Every structure is written in C-alpha cells, then in structure tokens.
Short mmCIF file of C-alpha atoms in Angstrom, two decimals:
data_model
loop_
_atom_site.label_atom_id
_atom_site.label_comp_id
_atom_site.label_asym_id
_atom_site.label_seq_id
_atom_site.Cartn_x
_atom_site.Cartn_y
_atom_site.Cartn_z
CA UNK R 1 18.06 -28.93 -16.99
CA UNK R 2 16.59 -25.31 -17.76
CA UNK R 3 17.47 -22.84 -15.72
CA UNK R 4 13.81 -22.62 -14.70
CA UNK R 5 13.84 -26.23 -13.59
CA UNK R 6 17.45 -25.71 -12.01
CA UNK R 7 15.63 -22.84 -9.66
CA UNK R 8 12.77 -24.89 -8.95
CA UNK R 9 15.00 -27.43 -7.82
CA UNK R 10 16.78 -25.86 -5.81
CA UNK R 11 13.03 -23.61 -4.07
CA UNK R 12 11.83 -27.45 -3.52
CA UNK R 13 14.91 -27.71 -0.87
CA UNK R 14 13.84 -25.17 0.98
CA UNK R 15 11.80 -25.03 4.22
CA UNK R 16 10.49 -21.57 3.55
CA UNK R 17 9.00 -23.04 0.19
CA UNK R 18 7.72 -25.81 1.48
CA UNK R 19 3.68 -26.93 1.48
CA UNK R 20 2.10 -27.42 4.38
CA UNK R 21 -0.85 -30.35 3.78
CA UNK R 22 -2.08 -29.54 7.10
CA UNK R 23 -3.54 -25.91 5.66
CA UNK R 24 -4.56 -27.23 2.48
CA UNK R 25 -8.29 -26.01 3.04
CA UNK R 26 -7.05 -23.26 4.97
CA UNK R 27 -9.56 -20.63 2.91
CA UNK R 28 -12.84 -22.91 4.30
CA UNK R 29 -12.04 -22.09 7.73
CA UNK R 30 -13.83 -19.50 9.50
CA UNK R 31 -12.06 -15.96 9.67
CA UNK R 32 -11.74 -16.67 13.67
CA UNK R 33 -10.05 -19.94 13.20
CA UNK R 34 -7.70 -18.78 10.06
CA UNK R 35 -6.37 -15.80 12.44
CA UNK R 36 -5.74 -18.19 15.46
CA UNK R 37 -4.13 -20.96 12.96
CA UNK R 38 -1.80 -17.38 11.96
CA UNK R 39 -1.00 -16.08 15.15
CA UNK R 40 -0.42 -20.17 16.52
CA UNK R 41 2.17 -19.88 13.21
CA UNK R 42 3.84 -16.33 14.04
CA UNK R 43 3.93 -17.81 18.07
CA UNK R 44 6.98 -20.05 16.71
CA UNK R 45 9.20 -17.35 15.32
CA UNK R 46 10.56 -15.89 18.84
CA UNK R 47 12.02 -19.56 19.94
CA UNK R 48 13.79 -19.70 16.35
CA UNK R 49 15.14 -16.44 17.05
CA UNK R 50 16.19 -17.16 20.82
CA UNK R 51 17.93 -20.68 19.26
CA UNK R 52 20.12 -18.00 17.46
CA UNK R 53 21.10 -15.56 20.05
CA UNK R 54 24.51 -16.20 20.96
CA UNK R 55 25.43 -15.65 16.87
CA UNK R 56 23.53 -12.86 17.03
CA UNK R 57 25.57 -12.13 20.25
CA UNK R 58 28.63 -12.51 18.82
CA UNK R 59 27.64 -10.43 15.35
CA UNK R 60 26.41 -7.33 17.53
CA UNK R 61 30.06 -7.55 19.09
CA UNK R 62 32.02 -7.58 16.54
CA UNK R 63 29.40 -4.60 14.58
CA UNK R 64 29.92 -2.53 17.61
CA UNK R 65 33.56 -2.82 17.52
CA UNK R 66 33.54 -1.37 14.13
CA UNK R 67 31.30 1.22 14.67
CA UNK R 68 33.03 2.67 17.48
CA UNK R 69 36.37 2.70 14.99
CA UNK R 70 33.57 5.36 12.85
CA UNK R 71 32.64 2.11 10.48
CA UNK R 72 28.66 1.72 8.92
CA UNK R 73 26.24 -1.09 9.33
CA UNK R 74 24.82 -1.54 6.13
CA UNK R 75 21.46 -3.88 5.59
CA UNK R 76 21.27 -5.28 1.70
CA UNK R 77 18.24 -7.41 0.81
CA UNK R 78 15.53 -7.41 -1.98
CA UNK R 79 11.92 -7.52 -1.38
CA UNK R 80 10.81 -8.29 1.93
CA UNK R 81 13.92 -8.96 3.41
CA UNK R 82 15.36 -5.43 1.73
CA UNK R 83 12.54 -3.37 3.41
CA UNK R 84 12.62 -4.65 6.69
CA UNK R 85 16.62 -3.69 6.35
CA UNK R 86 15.33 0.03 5.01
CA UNK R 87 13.20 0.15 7.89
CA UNK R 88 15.46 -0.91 10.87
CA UNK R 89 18.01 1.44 9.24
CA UNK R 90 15.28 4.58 8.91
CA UNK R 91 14.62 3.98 12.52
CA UNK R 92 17.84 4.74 13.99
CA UNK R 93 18.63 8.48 13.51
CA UNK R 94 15.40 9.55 15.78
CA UNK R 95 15.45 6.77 17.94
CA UNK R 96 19.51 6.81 18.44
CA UNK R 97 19.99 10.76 17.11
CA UNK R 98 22.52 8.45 14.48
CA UNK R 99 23.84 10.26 11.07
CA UNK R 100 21.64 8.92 8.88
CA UNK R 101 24.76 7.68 7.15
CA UNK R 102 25.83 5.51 9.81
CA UNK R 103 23.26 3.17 9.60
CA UNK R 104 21.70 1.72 5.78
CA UNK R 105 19.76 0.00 4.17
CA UNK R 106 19.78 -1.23 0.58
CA UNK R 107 17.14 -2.86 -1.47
CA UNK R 108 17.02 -4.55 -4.80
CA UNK R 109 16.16 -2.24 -7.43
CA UNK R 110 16.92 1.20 -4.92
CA UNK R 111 14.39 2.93 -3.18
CA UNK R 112 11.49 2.48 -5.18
CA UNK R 113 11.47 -1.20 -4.68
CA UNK R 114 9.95 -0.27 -1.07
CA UNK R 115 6.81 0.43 -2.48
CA UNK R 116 6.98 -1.37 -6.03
CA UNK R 117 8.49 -4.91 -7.32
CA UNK R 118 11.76 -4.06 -9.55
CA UNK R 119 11.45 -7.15 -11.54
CA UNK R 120 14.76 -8.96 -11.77
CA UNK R 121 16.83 -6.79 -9.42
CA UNK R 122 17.07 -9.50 -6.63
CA UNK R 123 19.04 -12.19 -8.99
CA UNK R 124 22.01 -9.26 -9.59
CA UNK R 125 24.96 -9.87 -7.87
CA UNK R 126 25.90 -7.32 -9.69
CA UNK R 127 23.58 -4.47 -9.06
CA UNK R 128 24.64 -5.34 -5.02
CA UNK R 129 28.40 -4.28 -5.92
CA UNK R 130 27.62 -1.34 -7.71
CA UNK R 131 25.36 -0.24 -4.50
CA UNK R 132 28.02 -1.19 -2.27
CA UNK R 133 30.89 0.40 -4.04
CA UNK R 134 28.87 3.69 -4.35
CA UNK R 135 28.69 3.69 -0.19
CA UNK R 136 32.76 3.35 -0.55
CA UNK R 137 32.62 -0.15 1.83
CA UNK R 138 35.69 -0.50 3.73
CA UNK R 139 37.54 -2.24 6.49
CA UNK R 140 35.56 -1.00 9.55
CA UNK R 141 31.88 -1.01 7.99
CA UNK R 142 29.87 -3.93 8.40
CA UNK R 143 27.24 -5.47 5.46
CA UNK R 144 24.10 -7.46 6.61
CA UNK R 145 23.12 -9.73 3.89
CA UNK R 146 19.75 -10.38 4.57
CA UNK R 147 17.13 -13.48 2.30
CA UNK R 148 14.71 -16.04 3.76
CA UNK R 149 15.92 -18.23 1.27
CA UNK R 150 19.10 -17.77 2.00
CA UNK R 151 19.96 -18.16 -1.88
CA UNK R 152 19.21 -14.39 -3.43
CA UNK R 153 21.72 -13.36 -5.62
CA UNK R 154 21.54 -9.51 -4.60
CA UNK R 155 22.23 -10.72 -0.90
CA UNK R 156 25.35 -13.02 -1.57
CA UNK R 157 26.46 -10.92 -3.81
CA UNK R 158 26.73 -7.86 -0.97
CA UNK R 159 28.52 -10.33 1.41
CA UNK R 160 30.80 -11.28 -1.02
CA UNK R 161 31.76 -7.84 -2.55
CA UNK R 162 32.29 -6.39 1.36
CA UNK R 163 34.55 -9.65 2.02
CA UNK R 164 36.66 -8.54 -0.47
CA UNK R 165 36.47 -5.22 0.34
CA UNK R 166 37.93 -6.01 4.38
CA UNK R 167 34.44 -5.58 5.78
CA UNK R 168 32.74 -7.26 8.68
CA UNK R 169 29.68 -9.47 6.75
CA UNK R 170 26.37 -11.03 8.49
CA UNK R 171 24.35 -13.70 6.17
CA UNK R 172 20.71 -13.34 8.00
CA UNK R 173 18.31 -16.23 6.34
CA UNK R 174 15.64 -18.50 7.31
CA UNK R 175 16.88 -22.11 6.05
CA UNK R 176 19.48 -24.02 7.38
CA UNK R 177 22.84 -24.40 5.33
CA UNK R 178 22.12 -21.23 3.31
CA UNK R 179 24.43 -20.27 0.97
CA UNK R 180 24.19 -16.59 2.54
CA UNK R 181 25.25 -17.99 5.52
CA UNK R 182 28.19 -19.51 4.00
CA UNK R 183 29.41 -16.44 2.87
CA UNK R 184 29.10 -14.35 5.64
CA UNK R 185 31.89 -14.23 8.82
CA UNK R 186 28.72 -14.28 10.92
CA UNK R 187 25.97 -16.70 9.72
CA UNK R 188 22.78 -16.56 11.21
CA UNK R 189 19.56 -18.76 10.43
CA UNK R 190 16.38 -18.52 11.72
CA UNK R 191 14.58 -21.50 10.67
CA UNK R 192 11.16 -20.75 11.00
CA UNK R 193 9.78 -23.77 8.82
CA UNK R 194 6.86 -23.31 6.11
CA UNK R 195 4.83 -20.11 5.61
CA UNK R 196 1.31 -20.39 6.50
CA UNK R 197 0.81 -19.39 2.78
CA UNK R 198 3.50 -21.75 0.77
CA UNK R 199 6.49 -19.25 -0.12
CA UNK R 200 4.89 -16.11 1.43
CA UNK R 201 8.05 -15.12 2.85
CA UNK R 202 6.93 -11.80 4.06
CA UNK R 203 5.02 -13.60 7.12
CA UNK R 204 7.43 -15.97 9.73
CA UNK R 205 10.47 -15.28 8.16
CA UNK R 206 9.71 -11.37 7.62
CA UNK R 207 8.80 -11.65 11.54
CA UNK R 208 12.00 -13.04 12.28
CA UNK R 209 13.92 -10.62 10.05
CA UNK R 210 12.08 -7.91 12.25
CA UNK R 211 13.12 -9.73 15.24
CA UNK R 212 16.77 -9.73 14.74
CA UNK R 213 17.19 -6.71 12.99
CA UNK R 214 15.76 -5.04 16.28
CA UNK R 215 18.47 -6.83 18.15
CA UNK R 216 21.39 -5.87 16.29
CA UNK R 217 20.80 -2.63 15.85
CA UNK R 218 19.38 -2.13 19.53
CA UNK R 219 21.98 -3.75 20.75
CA UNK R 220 25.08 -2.46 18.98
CA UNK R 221 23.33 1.13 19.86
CA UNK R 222 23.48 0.02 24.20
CA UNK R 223 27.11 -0.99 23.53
CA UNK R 224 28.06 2.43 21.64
CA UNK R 225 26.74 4.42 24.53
CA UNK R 226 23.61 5.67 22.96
CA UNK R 227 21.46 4.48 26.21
CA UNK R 228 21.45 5.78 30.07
CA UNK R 229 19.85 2.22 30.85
CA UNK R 230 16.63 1.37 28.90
CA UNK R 231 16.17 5.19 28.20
CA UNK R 232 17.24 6.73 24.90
CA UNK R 233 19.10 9.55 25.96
CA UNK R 234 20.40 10.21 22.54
CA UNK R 235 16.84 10.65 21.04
CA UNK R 236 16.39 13.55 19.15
CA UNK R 237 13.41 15.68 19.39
CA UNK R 238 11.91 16.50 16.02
CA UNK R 239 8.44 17.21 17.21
CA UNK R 240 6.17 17.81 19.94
CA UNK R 241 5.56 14.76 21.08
CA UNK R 242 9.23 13.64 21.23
CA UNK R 243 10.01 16.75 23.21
CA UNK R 244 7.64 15.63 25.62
CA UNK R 245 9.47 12.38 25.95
CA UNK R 246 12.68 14.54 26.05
CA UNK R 247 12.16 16.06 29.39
CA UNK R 248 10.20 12.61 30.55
CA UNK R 249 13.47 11.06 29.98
CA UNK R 250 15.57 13.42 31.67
CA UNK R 251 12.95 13.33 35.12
CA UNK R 252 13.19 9.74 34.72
CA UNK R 253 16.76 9.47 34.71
CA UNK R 254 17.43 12.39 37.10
CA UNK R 255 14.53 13.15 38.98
CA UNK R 256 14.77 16.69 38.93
CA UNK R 257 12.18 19.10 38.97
CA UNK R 258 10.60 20.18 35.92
CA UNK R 259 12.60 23.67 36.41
CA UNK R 260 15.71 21.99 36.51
CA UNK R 261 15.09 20.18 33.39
CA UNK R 262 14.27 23.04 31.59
CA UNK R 263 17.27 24.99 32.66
CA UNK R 264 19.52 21.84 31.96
CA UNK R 265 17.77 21.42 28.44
CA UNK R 266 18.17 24.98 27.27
CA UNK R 267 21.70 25.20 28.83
CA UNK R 268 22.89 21.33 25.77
CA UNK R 269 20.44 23.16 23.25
CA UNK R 270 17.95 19.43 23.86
CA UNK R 271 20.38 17.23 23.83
CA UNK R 272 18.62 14.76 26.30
CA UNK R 273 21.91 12.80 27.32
CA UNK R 274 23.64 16.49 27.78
CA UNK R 275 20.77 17.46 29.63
CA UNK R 276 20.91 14.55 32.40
CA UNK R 277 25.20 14.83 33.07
CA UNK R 278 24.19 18.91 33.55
CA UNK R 279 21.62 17.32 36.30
CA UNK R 280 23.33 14.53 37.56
CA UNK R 281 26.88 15.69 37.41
CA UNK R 282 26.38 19.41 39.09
CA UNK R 283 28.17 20.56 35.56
CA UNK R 284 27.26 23.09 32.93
CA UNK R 285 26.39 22.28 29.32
CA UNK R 286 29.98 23.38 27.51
CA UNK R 287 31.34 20.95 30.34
CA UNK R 288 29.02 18.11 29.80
CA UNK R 289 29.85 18.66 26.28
CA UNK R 290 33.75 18.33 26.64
CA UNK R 291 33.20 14.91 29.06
CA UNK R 292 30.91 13.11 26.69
CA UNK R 293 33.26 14.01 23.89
CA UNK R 294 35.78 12.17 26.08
CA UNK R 295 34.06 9.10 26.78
CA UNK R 296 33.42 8.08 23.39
CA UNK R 297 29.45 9.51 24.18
CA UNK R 298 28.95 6.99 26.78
CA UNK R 299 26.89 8.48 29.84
CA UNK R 300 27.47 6.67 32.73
CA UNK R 301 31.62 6.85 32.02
CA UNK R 302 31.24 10.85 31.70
CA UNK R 303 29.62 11.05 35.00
CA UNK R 304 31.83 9.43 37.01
CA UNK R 305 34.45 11.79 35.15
CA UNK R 306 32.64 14.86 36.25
CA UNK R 307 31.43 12.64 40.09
CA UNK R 308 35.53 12.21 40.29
CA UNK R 309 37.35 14.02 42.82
CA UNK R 310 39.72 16.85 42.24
CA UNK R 311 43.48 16.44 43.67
#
C-alpha cells in the first residue's frame, strides 16, 4: 500500500472525514436554509463538549497544580487546531494580566502558519520537539496536544516529547480512540461527528476546540486566583476602554464611590485586584501588595488576612 493510500485509509476511519449523504445538494438550497442546516450543525457541539467535562475537569486540576508550582501551559497544533491554541494563549495576558510566557501556543510551521498554510509542517514530529525543546519543557509545564483528527504528527509528536520530558500532557481531538488521546495523561475527545462540508475541520470541531480551550484556560485562571468571582480583577488596562472596565470592576466588587476608587487605583499604580483589598480591606497599597504576595495572588484569602484580628 502507498503511503498515499495508507493515509487515506486511515482519513476514511474517521468521523471528522466522513460524508454526509444527507447534504449532498447542500449548494441548491436557499442561502436561508444552508445557514439554518449550519447553525442546526454547530447546535450539537456544546453537548459533545458537556459529555467531556469531568476530563476536562480533571485536566484543568492537574494544569493548575502545575502552574501554581511556576510551570507553563503550552497549546501545540497545526492549522486550525494550532490557531485556535495561538489564540486562547494571546488572550490571556490582558484578560488574566499573565506573562505572556506563561501561557503558549505553538503552530505547525511557527507563526506565520496563522495567516498562511506551511505545507508539510503538520506531519513533523519532529519540528514539534525542536519547538518544544526551544521553550525548555520541564516537569511542572503542561503541553496541550491539540488535532480533530486526532492523528497529526506535529500534535503526537508534542505529547510525546513533553512525556519524556516529565511534563503534564492533554491529547484534545474530535474522534474517538485517537491516537492523540492515547498519548496524552489526559485524553479528551469531542466527537462532534461529520463536518457540514466533508473534512472542513475548521467548523464543529474548530467550535469545540474553542469551547474547551476557553474552559481550561478560564478555569485553571479561577483556580490560580486570577478572579474576585466572575470579575477579572487581574485585568490589565492597556487602553481606554479597559480602564473604564478597571474602575467598573473595582465599584462592582466594592461599591465604593468613584473617589474612593480613584484614590485606591492611584495608591496599586491600576492594579484592579490591589485596588479592591485597598477598598475592601481598610489597607494601603504597599500593604495590599505584601498580603497578595502572601496568598499566592488569591483575593478573597488576602482579605480575610488583612479582615483578621490583631492579638
């Protein structure tokens, strides 16, 4: 068998690849009744997700662990699949005021596969250790392999190199029994079925990708402290419209007057989560400083340090 027929093969096992009949004559519809027959499709994702949560559960456990030790969560993907792990990872230093170290992701090919097809980067198992051992992957990092198919070399071959390296590994795909999966301490598959376009992986499974990407990283960010609540309090304010939602979040989680905000603001130079133990805990900011520093950055436990009463 040629190695073209082997891959076939093996793309011809897989319900991401697999035709759908049904939307044969998809293209004579009208444009109305293609977009419902989509959004009926992309309905279906969120209940293949959920059917995944309490590995997803038990991943974002086991992440956070690591990363309050100092460890990385690294995404490593190609294609589709790599830039929804660039993405996630890009989103995290405003949204979590994260070193943009901390967080990563890798495609296939580096970063101008985002924008353009690197041709034969995604079947290097290779090219995924050299990106891996350039990051220095070690015992408390974690690597997110992440393929719809479940099979891409570039993927596996992340998983495996952090395995050996003592690192925490996720396999994310969307077939069951992946070979990603398999490689991974934490598998996770989110079997979303056939594309509405056969082998357009970019639509259901890129969804789902999305979906649990949000959840490990939003997740693992609650459990390191980096939330008062549902408010990011460790949001950092790189323009005008995020230091508007810098002092929203401070009257939300306070309710102070605006003066008070200001004054509590200016004393933790912005720092939102500063800002709101000034308010809440009646100290100023070189204090609030010293108590977050020894809770681990966690809010609610450096308030009830500064709330506690003196012997």
């Amino acid at each position: 068998m040629t190695a073209h027929a082997e891959l076939r093969a093996q793309l011809d096992t897989l319900t991401t690849e697999a035709f759908r009949p049904d939307l044969a004559e998809i293209d004579r519809l009208s444009t109305l009744d293609i977009a419902r027959t989509m959004n009926a499709e992309d309905a279906t994702v969120p209940a293949a997700v959920a059917a995944q949560l309490p590995r997803i559960a038990a991943a974002v456990d086991a992440i956070a662990e690591r990363m309050a030790r100092g460890g990385r969560l690294v995404y490593a993907g190609a294609g589709t699949a790599g830039r929804m792990g660039v993405l996630d990872a890009s989103e995290c230093p405003p949204t979590f005021n994260t070193d943009p170290a901390d967080v990563v992701g890798l495609i296939a090919g580096g970063p101008s596969a985002m924008v353009k097809a690197v041709e034969g980067a995604e079947d290097s198992k290779e090219l995924a250790a050299e990106d891996l051992t350039a990051l220095g992957i070690g015992a408390d990092d974690t690597v997110v392999g992440i393929s719809a198919s479940g099979r891409t070399p570039y993927a596996i071959g992340a998983v495996e190199f952090a395995r050996m390296r003592g690192a925490l590994t996720v396999g994310l795909s969307c077939n069951a029994g992946s070979a990603l999966a398999a490689a991974a301490d934490h598998g996770i598959e989110v079997v979303v079925g056939p594309e509405l376009l056969t082998g357009s992986t970019r639509l259901k499974a890129g969804t789902a990708q999305k979906l649990v990407l949000n959840l490990v990283s939003t997740i693992t960010m609650i459990r390191l402290g980096k939330t008062y609540g549902n408010l990011m309090v460790d949001m950092r304010s790189s323009n005008e419209k995020l230091r508007a939602r810098a002092r929203r979040i401070v009257a939300l989680a306070t309710g102070a007057p605006d003066e008070e905000i200001e004054a509590a603001l200016a004393a933790t130079g912005g720092e939102v989560k500063n800002a709101v133990l000034v308010v809440l805990g009646g100290v100023d900011g070189p204090t609030a400083a010293e108590l977050l520093a020894a809770s681990q950055g966690h809010l609610r436990a450096a308030l009830a340090l500064a709330l506690a009463p003196t012997s």
